[in-house]
Tab-separated table of C-alpha atoms in Angstrom:
chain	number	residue	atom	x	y	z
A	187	UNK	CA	-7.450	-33.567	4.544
A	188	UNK	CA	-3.820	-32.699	6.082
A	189	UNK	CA	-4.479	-35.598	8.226
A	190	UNK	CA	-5.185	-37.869	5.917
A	191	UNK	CA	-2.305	-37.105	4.600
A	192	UNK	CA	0.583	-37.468	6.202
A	193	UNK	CA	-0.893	-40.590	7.788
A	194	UNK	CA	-1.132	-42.206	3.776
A	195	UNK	CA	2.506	-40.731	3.960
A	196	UNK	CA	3.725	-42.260	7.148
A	197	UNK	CA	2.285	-45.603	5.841
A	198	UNK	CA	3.817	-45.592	2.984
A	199	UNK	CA	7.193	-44.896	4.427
A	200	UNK	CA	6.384	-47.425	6.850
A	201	UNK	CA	5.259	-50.454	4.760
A	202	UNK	CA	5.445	-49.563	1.260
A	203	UNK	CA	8.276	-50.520	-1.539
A	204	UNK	CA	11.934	-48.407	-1.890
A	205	UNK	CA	10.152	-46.558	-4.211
A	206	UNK	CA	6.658	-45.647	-2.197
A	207	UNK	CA	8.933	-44.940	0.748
A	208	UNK	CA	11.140	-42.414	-1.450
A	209	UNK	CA	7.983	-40.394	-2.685
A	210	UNK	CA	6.383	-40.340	0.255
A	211	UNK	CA	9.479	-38.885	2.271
A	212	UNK	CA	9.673	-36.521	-0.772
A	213	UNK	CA	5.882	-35.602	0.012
A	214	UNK	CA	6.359	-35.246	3.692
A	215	UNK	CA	8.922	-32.664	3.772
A	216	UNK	CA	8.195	-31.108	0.533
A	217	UNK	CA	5.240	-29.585	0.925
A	218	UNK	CA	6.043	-28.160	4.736
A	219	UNK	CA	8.568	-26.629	2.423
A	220	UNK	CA	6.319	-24.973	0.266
A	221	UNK	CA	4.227	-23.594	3.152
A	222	UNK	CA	7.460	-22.016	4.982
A	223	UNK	CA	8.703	-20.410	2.155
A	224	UNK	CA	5.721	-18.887	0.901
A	225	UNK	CA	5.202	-17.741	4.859
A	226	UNK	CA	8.529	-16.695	4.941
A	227	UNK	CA	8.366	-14.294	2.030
A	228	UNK	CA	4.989	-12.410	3.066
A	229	UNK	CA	5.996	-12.034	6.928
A	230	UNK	CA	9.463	-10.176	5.355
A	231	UNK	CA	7.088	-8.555	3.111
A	232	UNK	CA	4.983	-7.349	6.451
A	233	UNK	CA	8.657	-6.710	7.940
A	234	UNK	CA	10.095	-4.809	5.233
A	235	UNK	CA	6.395	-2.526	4.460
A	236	UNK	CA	4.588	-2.582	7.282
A	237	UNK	CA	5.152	0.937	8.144
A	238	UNK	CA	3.760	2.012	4.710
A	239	UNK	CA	0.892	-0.558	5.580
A	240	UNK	CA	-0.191	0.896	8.725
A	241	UNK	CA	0.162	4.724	7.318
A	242	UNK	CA	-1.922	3.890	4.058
A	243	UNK	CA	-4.448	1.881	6.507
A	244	UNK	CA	-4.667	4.837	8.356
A	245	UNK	CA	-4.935	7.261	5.082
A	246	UNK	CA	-7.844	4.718	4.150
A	247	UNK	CA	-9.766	5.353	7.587
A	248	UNK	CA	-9.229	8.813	7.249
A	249	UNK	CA	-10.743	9.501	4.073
A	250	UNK	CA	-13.640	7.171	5.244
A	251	UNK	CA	-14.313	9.145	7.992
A	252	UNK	CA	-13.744	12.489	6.744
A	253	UNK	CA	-16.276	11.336	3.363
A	254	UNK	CA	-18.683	10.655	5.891
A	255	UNK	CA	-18.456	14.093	7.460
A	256	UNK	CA	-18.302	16.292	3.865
A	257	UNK	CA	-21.284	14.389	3.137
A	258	UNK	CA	-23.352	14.494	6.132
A	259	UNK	CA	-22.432	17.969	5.979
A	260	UNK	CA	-23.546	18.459	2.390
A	261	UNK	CA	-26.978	16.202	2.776
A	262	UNK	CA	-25.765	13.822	0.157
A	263	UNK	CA	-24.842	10.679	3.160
A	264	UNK	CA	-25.843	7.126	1.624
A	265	UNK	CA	-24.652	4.296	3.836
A	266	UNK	CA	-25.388	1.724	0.444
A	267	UNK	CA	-22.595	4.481	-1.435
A	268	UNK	CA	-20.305	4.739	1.596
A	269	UNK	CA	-19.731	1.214	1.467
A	270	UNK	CA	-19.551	0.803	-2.405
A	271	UNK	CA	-16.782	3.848	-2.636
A	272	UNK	CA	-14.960	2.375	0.300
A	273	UNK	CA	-14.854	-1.441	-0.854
A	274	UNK	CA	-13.843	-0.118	-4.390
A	275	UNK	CA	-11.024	2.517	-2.690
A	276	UNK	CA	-9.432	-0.438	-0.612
A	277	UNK	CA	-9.845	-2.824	-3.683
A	278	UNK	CA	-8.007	-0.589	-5.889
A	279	UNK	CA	-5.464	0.492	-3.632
A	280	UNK	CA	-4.570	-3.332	-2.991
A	281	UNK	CA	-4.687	-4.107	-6.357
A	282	UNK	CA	-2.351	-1.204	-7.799
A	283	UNK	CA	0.035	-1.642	-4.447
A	284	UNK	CA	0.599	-5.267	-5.578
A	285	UNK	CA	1.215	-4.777	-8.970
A	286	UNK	CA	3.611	-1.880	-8.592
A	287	UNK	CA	5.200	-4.299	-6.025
A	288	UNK	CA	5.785	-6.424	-9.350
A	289	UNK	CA	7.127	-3.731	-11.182
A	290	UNK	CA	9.575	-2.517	-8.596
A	291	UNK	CA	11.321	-6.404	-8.478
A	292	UNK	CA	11.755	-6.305	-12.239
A	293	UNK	CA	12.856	-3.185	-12.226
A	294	UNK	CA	14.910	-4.157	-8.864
A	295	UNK	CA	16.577	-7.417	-11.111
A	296	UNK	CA	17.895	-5.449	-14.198
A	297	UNK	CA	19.581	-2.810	-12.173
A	298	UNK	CA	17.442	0.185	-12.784
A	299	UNK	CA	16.282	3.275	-10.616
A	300	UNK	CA	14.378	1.059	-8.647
A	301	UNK	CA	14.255	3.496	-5.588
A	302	UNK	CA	12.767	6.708	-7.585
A	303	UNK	CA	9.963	4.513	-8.913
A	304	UNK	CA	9.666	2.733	-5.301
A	305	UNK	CA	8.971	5.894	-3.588
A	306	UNK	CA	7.126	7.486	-6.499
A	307	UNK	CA	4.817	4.206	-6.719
A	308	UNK	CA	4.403	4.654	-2.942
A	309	UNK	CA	3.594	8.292	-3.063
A	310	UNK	CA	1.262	7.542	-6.030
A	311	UNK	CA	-0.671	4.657	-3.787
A	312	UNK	CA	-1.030	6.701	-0.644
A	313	UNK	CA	-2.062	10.143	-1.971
A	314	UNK	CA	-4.773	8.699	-3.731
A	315	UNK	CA	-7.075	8.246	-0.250
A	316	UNK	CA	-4.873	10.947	1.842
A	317	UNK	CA	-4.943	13.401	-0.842
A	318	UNK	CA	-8.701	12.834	-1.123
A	319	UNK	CA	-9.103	13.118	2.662
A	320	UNK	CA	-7.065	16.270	2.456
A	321	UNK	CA	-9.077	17.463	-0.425
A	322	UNK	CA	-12.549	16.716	1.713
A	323	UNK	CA	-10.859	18.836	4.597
A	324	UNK	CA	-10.406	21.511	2.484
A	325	UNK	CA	-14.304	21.285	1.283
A	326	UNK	CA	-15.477	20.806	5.054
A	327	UNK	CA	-13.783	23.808	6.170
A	328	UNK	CA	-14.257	26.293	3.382
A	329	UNK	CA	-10.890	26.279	2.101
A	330	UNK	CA	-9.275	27.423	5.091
A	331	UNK	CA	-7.284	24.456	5.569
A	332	UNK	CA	-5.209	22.683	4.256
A	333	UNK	CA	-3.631	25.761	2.370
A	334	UNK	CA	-4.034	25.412	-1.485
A	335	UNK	CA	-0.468	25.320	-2.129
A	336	UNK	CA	-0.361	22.104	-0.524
A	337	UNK	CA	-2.612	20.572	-2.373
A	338	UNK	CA	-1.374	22.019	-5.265
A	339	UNK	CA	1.898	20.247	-4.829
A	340	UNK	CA	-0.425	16.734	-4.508
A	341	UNK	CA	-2.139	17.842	-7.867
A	342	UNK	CA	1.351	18.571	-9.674
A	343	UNK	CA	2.854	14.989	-8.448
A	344	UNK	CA	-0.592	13.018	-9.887
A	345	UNK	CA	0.599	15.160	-13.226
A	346	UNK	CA	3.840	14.560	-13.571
A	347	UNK	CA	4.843	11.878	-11.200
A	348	UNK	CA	8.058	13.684	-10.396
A	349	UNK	CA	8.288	13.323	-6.556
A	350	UNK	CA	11.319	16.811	-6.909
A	351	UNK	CA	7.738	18.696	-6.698
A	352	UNK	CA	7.596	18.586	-2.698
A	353	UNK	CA	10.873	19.581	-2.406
A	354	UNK	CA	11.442	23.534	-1.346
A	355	UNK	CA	12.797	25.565	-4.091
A	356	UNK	CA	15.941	27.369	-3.214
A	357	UNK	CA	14.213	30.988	-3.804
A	358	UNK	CA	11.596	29.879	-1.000
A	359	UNK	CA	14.315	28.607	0.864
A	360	UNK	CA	16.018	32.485	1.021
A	361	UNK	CA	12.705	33.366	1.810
A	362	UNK	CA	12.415	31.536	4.925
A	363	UNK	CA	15.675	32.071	6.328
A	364	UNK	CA	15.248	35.927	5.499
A	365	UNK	CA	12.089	36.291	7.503
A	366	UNK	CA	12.300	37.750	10.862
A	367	UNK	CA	10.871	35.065	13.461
């Protein structure tokens, strides 16, 4: 199909009227055009979030893995539901990742607090398989770990969406520089 044409191009430019030759040339070196733009602005989307990428891939793993141990654990493993909660996880974290991607570049364009909503959009996306990882952790081991403050904080963020909730509060800052080490 590409073959065919640029050769119906080339011919054109080669034996066809002023006017063939013109939209043919126009053909030729549009739609190269096209293709390098469009690859342009995904690899400096990679560039720009591939960081977040790799940690949220990771995140996704994770709560696989640690869904499949809670539930081997608990007797309740079903390969059929492993895969249906996983595909569905992944779909919806792509889904809601691009379209808060949308929201951040017209927030980005009339000069808003892009930057708050970036991270809290980001925090949003990635808590919802590492906080459910964390959460099956917590399940797997009895409560022992990770401490229920921490997930706490996780639980207040999905609430409110205010991303000031994992910063330390100046009383337990006192606190920690008081202690004796």
């Amino acid at each position: 199909m590409i073959k065919e044409f640029i050769i119906k191009n080339l011919l054109s430019i080669h034996s066809g009227g002023l006017g063939g030759k013109i939209w043919a040339s126009l053909q030729l070196a549009a739609v190269p055009a096209v293709g390098f733009t469009i690859s342009e602005r995904l690899s400096g989307w990679y560039i720009e979030s591939y960081v977040f990428i790799w940690m949220l891939g990771f995140a996704l793993i994770a709560d696989l893995i640690i869904g499949i141990w809670k539930h081997m654990k608990s007797g309740s493993f079903s390969p059929k539901m492993m895969i249906m909660g996983f595909c569905q996880k992944i779909g919806l974290v792509i889904l809601v990742y691009f379209l808060t991607e949308a929201f951040i570049q017209i927030i980005a364009d009339a000069d808003l607090d892009s930057v708050y909503f970036k991270v809290a959009t980001k925090l949003m996306i990635f808590i919802y398989p590492a906080g459910n990882a964390l959460v099956n952790v917590g399940i797997i081991t009895n409560g022992k770990f990770p401490p229920l403050g921490f997930l706490t904080k996780f639980e207040k963020f999905n609430k409110t969406l205010d991303v000031n909730v994992f910063k330390q509060k100046q009383d337990e800052k006192d606190i920690d520089s008081n202690t004796p080490e």
